[in-house]
Amino acid sequence: GAVVSQHPSWVICKSGTSVKIECRSLDFQATTMFWYRQFPKQSLMLMATSNEGSKATYEQGVEKDKFLINHASLTLSTLTVTSAHPEDSSFYICSAMGTESSPLHFGNGTRLTVT
Amino acid sequence: AQTVTQSQPEMSVQEAETVTLSCTYDTSESDYYLFWYKQPPSRQMILVIRQEAYKQQNATENRFSVNFQKAAKSFSLKISDSQLGDAAMYFCAYRSAAGTYKYIFGTGTRLKVLA
């Protein structure tokens, strides 16, 4: 089956620093990748849609200068949380889609804690 | 805009029994996909079952089946012979067949399986 690898699984960083999260589709080419944020006991909140070779499309209310998304290849997308603050602490999940008719496959998530 | 509603925040089922999780959605589109995803304590999102809107036949995957009522915009998930490993959050999701391919998730139903 389709595998999406997300790294790191958890990270602790100090306030003001930047953190990069990688999302890789291991056995398929991901034309579209999505980044979600999930608060405890809540649903997934879409942050942005990422297409290979083009700028990401951010959802309303998501600061694109703070959450930098790069989709440089058909198998890799990265989310960089810049100048992280404690309120950015959350669970971030990436997902990838191959063809138009294929379902969404998820990474195993990254728990970010900003101290 | 499309919406997905899961009206049951929490459900319980006895092991080996059957449980049905409800999901309703709202859309003006005629062609779309519906999904059920499972999120166990590991927080890995796992695809349980998918349904194409143009198909009248209800999807089935082993112990999991759906009752898709297009006119009523209802998409419930039935889990038969419930197992302890079925305990998880279950999210219903909608995706357009065209356009941005964004997934819209419901708020989730926490399923507890009682031994």
CSV table of C-alpha atoms in Angstrom, one decimal:
chain,number,residue,atom,x,y,z
A,1,GLY,CA,0.0,0.0,0.0
A,2,ALA,CA,0.9,3.6,-0.3
A,3,VAL,CA,3.2,4.8,2.4
A,4,VAL,CA,3.8,8.4,3.6
A,5,SER,CA,6.7,9.0,5.9
A,6,GLN,CA,6.7,12.1,8.1
A,7,HIS,CA,9.7,13.2,10.1
A,8,PRO,CA,10.4,13.9,12.9
A,9,SER,CA,7.7,12.2,15.0
A,10,TRP,CA,8.2,14.7,17.7
A,11,VAL,CA,10.3,17.7,18.3
A,12,ILE,CA,10.8,20.2,21.1
A,13,CYS,CA,12.2,23.6,20.3
A,14,LYS,CA,12.7,26.9,22.0
A,15,SER,CA,10.6,29.9,21.4
A,16,GLY,CA,11.9,32.0,18.5
A,17,THR,CA,13.5,29.1,16.6
A,18,SER,CA,12.4,27.4,13.4
A,19,VAL,CA,11.4,23.8,12.9
A,20,LYS,CA,11.2,21.9,9.6
A,21,ILE,CA,8.9,18.9,9.2
A,22,GLU,CA,9.4,16.6,6.2
A,23,CYS,CA,6.7,14.6,4.4
A,24,ARG,CA,7.7,12.0,1.9
A,25,SER,CA,5.6,9.7,-0.3
A,26,LEU,CA,7.8,6.5,-0.4
A,27,ASP,CA,6.2,4.4,-3.1
A,28,PHE,CA,4.1,6.8,-5.2
A,29,GLN,CA,4.3,10.2,-6.7
A,30,ALA,CA,2.2,12.7,-4.8
A,31,THR,CA,0.8,15.4,-7.1
A,32,THR,CA,-0.9,17.0,-4.1
A,33,MET,CA,0.0,17.1,-0.5
A,34,PHE,CA,-2.0,18.6,2.4
A,35,TRP,CA,-0.8,19.8,5.8
A,36,TYR,CA,-3.1,19.6,8.7
A,37,ARG,CA,-3.0,20.7,12.3
A,38,GLN,CA,-4.9,18.8,15.0
A,39,PHE,CA,-5.6,20.0,18.5
A,40,PRO,CA,-6.2,17.5,21.3
A,41,LYS,CA,-9.5,15.7,20.9
A,42,GLN,CA,-10.4,17.7,17.8
A,43,SER,CA,-10.7,17.1,14.1
A,44,LEU,CA,-8.1,17.9,11.5
A,45,MET,CA,-7.8,21.5,10.4
A,46,LEU,CA,-6.5,22.0,6.9
A,47,MET,CA,-3.6,24.5,6.8
A,48,ALA,CA,-2.5,24.4,3.2
A,49,THR,CA,-2.6,22.5,0.0
A,50,SER,CA,0.7,21.9,-1.7
A,51,ASN,CA,1.3,21.1,-5.4
A,52,GLU,CA,4.6,20.1,-6.8
A,53,GLY,CA,6.5,23.0,-8.3
A,54,SER,CA,4.0,25.7,-7.3
A,55,LYS,CA,3.2,27.9,-4.4
A,56,ALA,CA,1.1,26.4,-1.6
A,57,THR,CA,-2.5,27.5,-1.2
A,58,TYR,CA,-3.2,28.5,2.4
A,59,GLU,CA,-6.5,28.3,4.2
A,60,GLN,CA,-8.0,31.4,5.6
A,61,GLY,CA,-6.4,32.4,8.9
A,62,VAL,CA,-3.2,30.5,8.3
A,63,GLU,CA,-0.1,32.7,8.3
A,64,LYS,CA,1.9,31.8,5.2
A,65,ASP,CA,4.9,33.7,6.4
A,66,LYS,CA,4.9,31.7,9.6
A,67,PHE,CA,4.2,28.3,8.1
A,68,LEU,CA,6.4,27.9,5.0
A,69,ILE,CA,5.5,25.1,2.8
A,70,ASN,CA,7.7,23.8,0.0
A,71,HIS,CA,6.8,21.0,-2.4
A,72,ALA,CA,10.1,20.7,-4.4
A,73,SER,CA,9.5,17.3,-5.8
A,74,LEU,CA,6.7,14.7,-6.4
A,75,THR,CA,7.8,12.9,-3.3
A,76,LEU,CA,8.7,15.6,-0.8
A,77,SER,CA,6.9,18.4,0.9
A,78,THR,CA,8.2,20.4,3.9
A,79,LEU,CA,6.6,22.5,6.5
A,80,THR,CA,8.7,25.0,8.3
A,81,VAL,CA,7.4,26.7,11.4
A,82,THR,CA,9.3,29.9,11.6
A,83,SER,CA,9.9,31.8,14.8
A,84,ALA,CA,7.9,29.3,16.7
A,85,HIS,CA,5.9,30.3,19.8
A,86,PRO,CA,4.3,28.2,22.5
A,87,GLU,CA,0.9,28.6,20.8
A,88,ASP,CA,2.3,26.8,17.8
A,89,SER,CA,2.6,23.7,19.9
A,90,SER,CA,0.3,21.1,18.2
A,91,PHE,CA,0.1,17.9,16.3
A,92,TYR,CA,0.9,18.4,12.6
A,93,ILE,CA,-0.1,15.8,10.0
A,94,CYS,CA,0.8,15.7,6.3
A,95,SER,CA,-1.0,13.7,3.7
A,96,ALA,CA,-0.4,12.9,0.1
A,97,MET,CA,-2.5,12.1,-2.9
A,98,GLY,CA,-1.3,10.3,-6.0
A,99,THR,CA,-3.8,10.3,-8.8
A,100,GLU,CA,-7.1,12.1,-8.9
A,101,SER,CA,-9.1,9.0,-7.9
A,102,SER,CA,-6.7,7.7,-5.2
A,103,PRO,CA,-7.5,8.3,-1.5
A,104,LEU,CA,-5.5,10.4,0.8
A,105,HIS,CA,-2.6,8.7,2.6
A,106,PHE,CA,-1.3,10.2,5.9
A,107,GLY,CA,2.0,10.5,7.6
A,108,ASN,CA,2.2,9.5,11.2
A,109,GLY,CA,2.3,13.1,12.4
A,110,THR,CA,4.7,15.3,14.2
A,111,ARG,CA,4.1,16.5,17.8
A,112,LEU,CA,5.6,19.9,18.1
A,113,THR,CA,6.3,21.4,21.5
A,114,VAL,CA,7.6,25.0,21.8
A,115,THR,CA,9.0,25.9,25.1
B,1,ALA,CA,-19.5,25.2,0.8
B,2,GLN,CA,-19.5,21.6,1.8
B,3,THR,CA,-19.9,20.5,5.3
B,4,VAL,CA,-19.6,17.2,7.1
B,5,THR,CA,-21.5,16.5,10.4
B,6,GLN,CA,-20.9,13.7,12.8
B,7,SER,CA,-23.5,14.0,15.5
B,8,GLN,CA,-22.2,11.3,17.9
B,9,PRO,CA,-19.1,12.5,19.8
B,10,GLU,CA,-18.8,9.1,21.5
B,11,MET,CA,-20.1,5.6,21.0
B,12,SER,CA,-19.7,2.4,22.9
B,13,VAL,CA,-20.1,-1.2,21.7
B,14,GLN,CA,-19.6,-4.6,23.3
B,15,GLU,CA,-17.0,-6.7,21.8
B,16,ALA,CA,-18.4,-8.9,19.0
B,17,GLU,CA,-21.4,-6.7,18.6
B,18,THR,CA,-22.3,-4.4,15.8
B,19,VAL,CA,-22.2,-0.6,15.9
B,20,THR,CA,-23.2,2.1,13.4
B,21,LEU,CA,-21.6,5.5,13.2
B,22,SER,CA,-23.5,8.3,11.6
B,23,CYS,CA,-22.3,10.9,9.2
B,24,THR,CA,-24.3,13.5,7.2
B,25,TYR,CA,-22.9,16.0,4.7
B,26,ASP,CA,-24.1,18.9,2.7
B,27,THR,CA,-23.1,19.6,-0.9
B,28,SER,CA,-24.5,20.9,-4.2
B,29,GLU,CA,-22.1,18.7,-6.2
B,30,SER,CA,-23.2,15.5,-7.9
B,31,ASP,CA,-19.9,13.8,-8.1
B,32,TYR,CA,-17.7,13.3,-5.0
B,33,TYR,CA,-16.1,10.8,-2.7
B,34,LEU,CA,-16.8,9.9,0.8
B,35,PHE,CA,-14.4,8.3,3.3
B,36,TRP,CA,-14.2,6.9,6.7
B,37,TYR,CA,-10.8,7.2,8.4
B,38,LYS,CA,-9.8,5.7,11.7
B,39,GLN,CA,-7.4,7.4,14.1
B,40,PRO,CA,-6.2,5.1,16.9
B,41,PRO,CA,-4.3,6.3,20.0
B,42,SER,CA,-1.1,6.3,17.8
B,43,ARG,CA,-2.8,9.1,15.9
B,44,GLN,CA,-2.0,7.5,12.6
B,45,MET,CA,-4.9,8.2,10.2
B,46,ILE,CA,-5.9,5.0,8.5
B,47,LEU,CA,-8.3,4.7,5.6
B,48,VAL,CA,-11.2,2.4,6.5
B,49,ILE,CA,-13.5,2.6,3.5
B,50,ARG,CA,-14.3,4.8,0.6
B,51,GLN,CA,-17.4,5.4,-1.5
B,52,GLU,CA,-17.8,7.0,-4.9
B,53,ALA,CA,-21.0,9.0,-5.1
B,54,TYR,CA,-21.8,7.7,-8.6
B,55,LYS,CA,-21.9,4.2,-7.3
B,56,GLN,CA,-25.2,3.0,-5.9
B,57,GLN,CA,-23.8,-0.1,-4.3
B,58,ASN,CA,-22.6,0.4,-0.8
B,59,ALA,CA,-18.9,-0.2,-0.2
B,60,THR,CA,-17.8,-3.1,2.0
B,61,GLU,CA,-14.4,-3.9,3.4
B,62,ASN,CA,-14.5,-7.1,5.5
B,63,ARG,CA,-16.2,-6.2,8.8
B,64,PHE,CA,-16.8,-2.6,7.7
B,65,SER,CA,-19.6,-1.5,5.5
B,66,VAL,CA,-21.4,1.7,4.7
B,67,ASN,CA,-25.0,2.8,4.2
B,68,PHE,CA,-24.8,5.5,1.5
B,69,GLN,CA,-28.0,7.4,1.0
B,70,LYS,CA,-27.2,10.0,-1.7
B,71,ALA,CA,-30.6,11.7,-1.6
B,72,ALA,CA,-30.5,12.0,2.1
B,73,LYS,CA,-26.8,12.9,2.1
B,74,SER,CA,-26.1,10.3,4.7
B,75,PHE,CA,-23.0,8.1,4.9
B,76,SER,CA,-23.0,5.8,8.0
B,77,LEU,CA,-20.4,3.2,8.9
B,78,LYS,CA,-21.3,-0.2,10.2
B,79,ILE,CA,-18.7,-2.2,12.1
B,80,SER,CA,-19.7,-5.8,12.6
B,81,ASP,CA,-18.2,-8.2,15.1
B,82,SER,CA,-16.4,-5.4,16.9
B,83,GLN,CA,-12.9,-6.0,18.1
B,84,LEU,CA,-10.9,-4.3,20.8
B,85,GLY,CA,-8.6,-3.0,18.1
B,86,ASP,CA,-11.5,-1.1,16.6
B,87,ALA,CA,-11.4,1.4,19.4
B,88,ALA,CA,-10.4,4.7,17.9
B,89,MET,CA,-11.6,8.1,16.7
B,90,TYR,CA,-13.5,7.7,13.4
B,91,PHE,CA,-13.7,10.6,11.0
B,92,CYS,CA,-16.0,10.9,8.1
B,93,ALA,CA,-14.6,12.9,5.2
B,94,TYR,CA,-15.9,14.4,1.9
B,95,ARG,CA,-13.9,15.2,-1.2
B,96,SER,CA,-15.0,16.8,-4.4
B,97,ALA,CA,-14.3,14.7,-7.6
B,98,ALA,CA,-12.8,17.8,-9.2
B,99,GLY,CA,-11.2,21.0,-8.2
B,100,THR,CA,-8.8,21.3,-5.4
B,101,TYR,CA,-9.4,17.8,-4.0
B,102,LYS,CA,-9.5,19.2,-0.5
B,103,TYR,CA,-10.9,16.9,2.1
B,104,ILE,CA,-13.5,18.1,4.6
B,105,PHE,CA,-13.5,16.2,7.8
B,106,GLY,CA,-16.2,15.8,10.4
B,107,THR,CA,-15.6,16.4,14.0
B,108,GLY,CA,-15.1,12.7,14.7
B,109,THR,CA,-16.7,10.0,16.8
B,110,ARG,CA,-14.8,8.3,19.6
B,111,LEU,CA,-15.6,4.5,19.6
B,112,LYS,CA,-15.1,2.5,22.7
B,113,VAL,CA,-15.1,-1.2,22.6
B,114,LEU,CA,-16.0,-3.0,25.8
B,115,ALA,CA,-14.6,-6.4,26.6
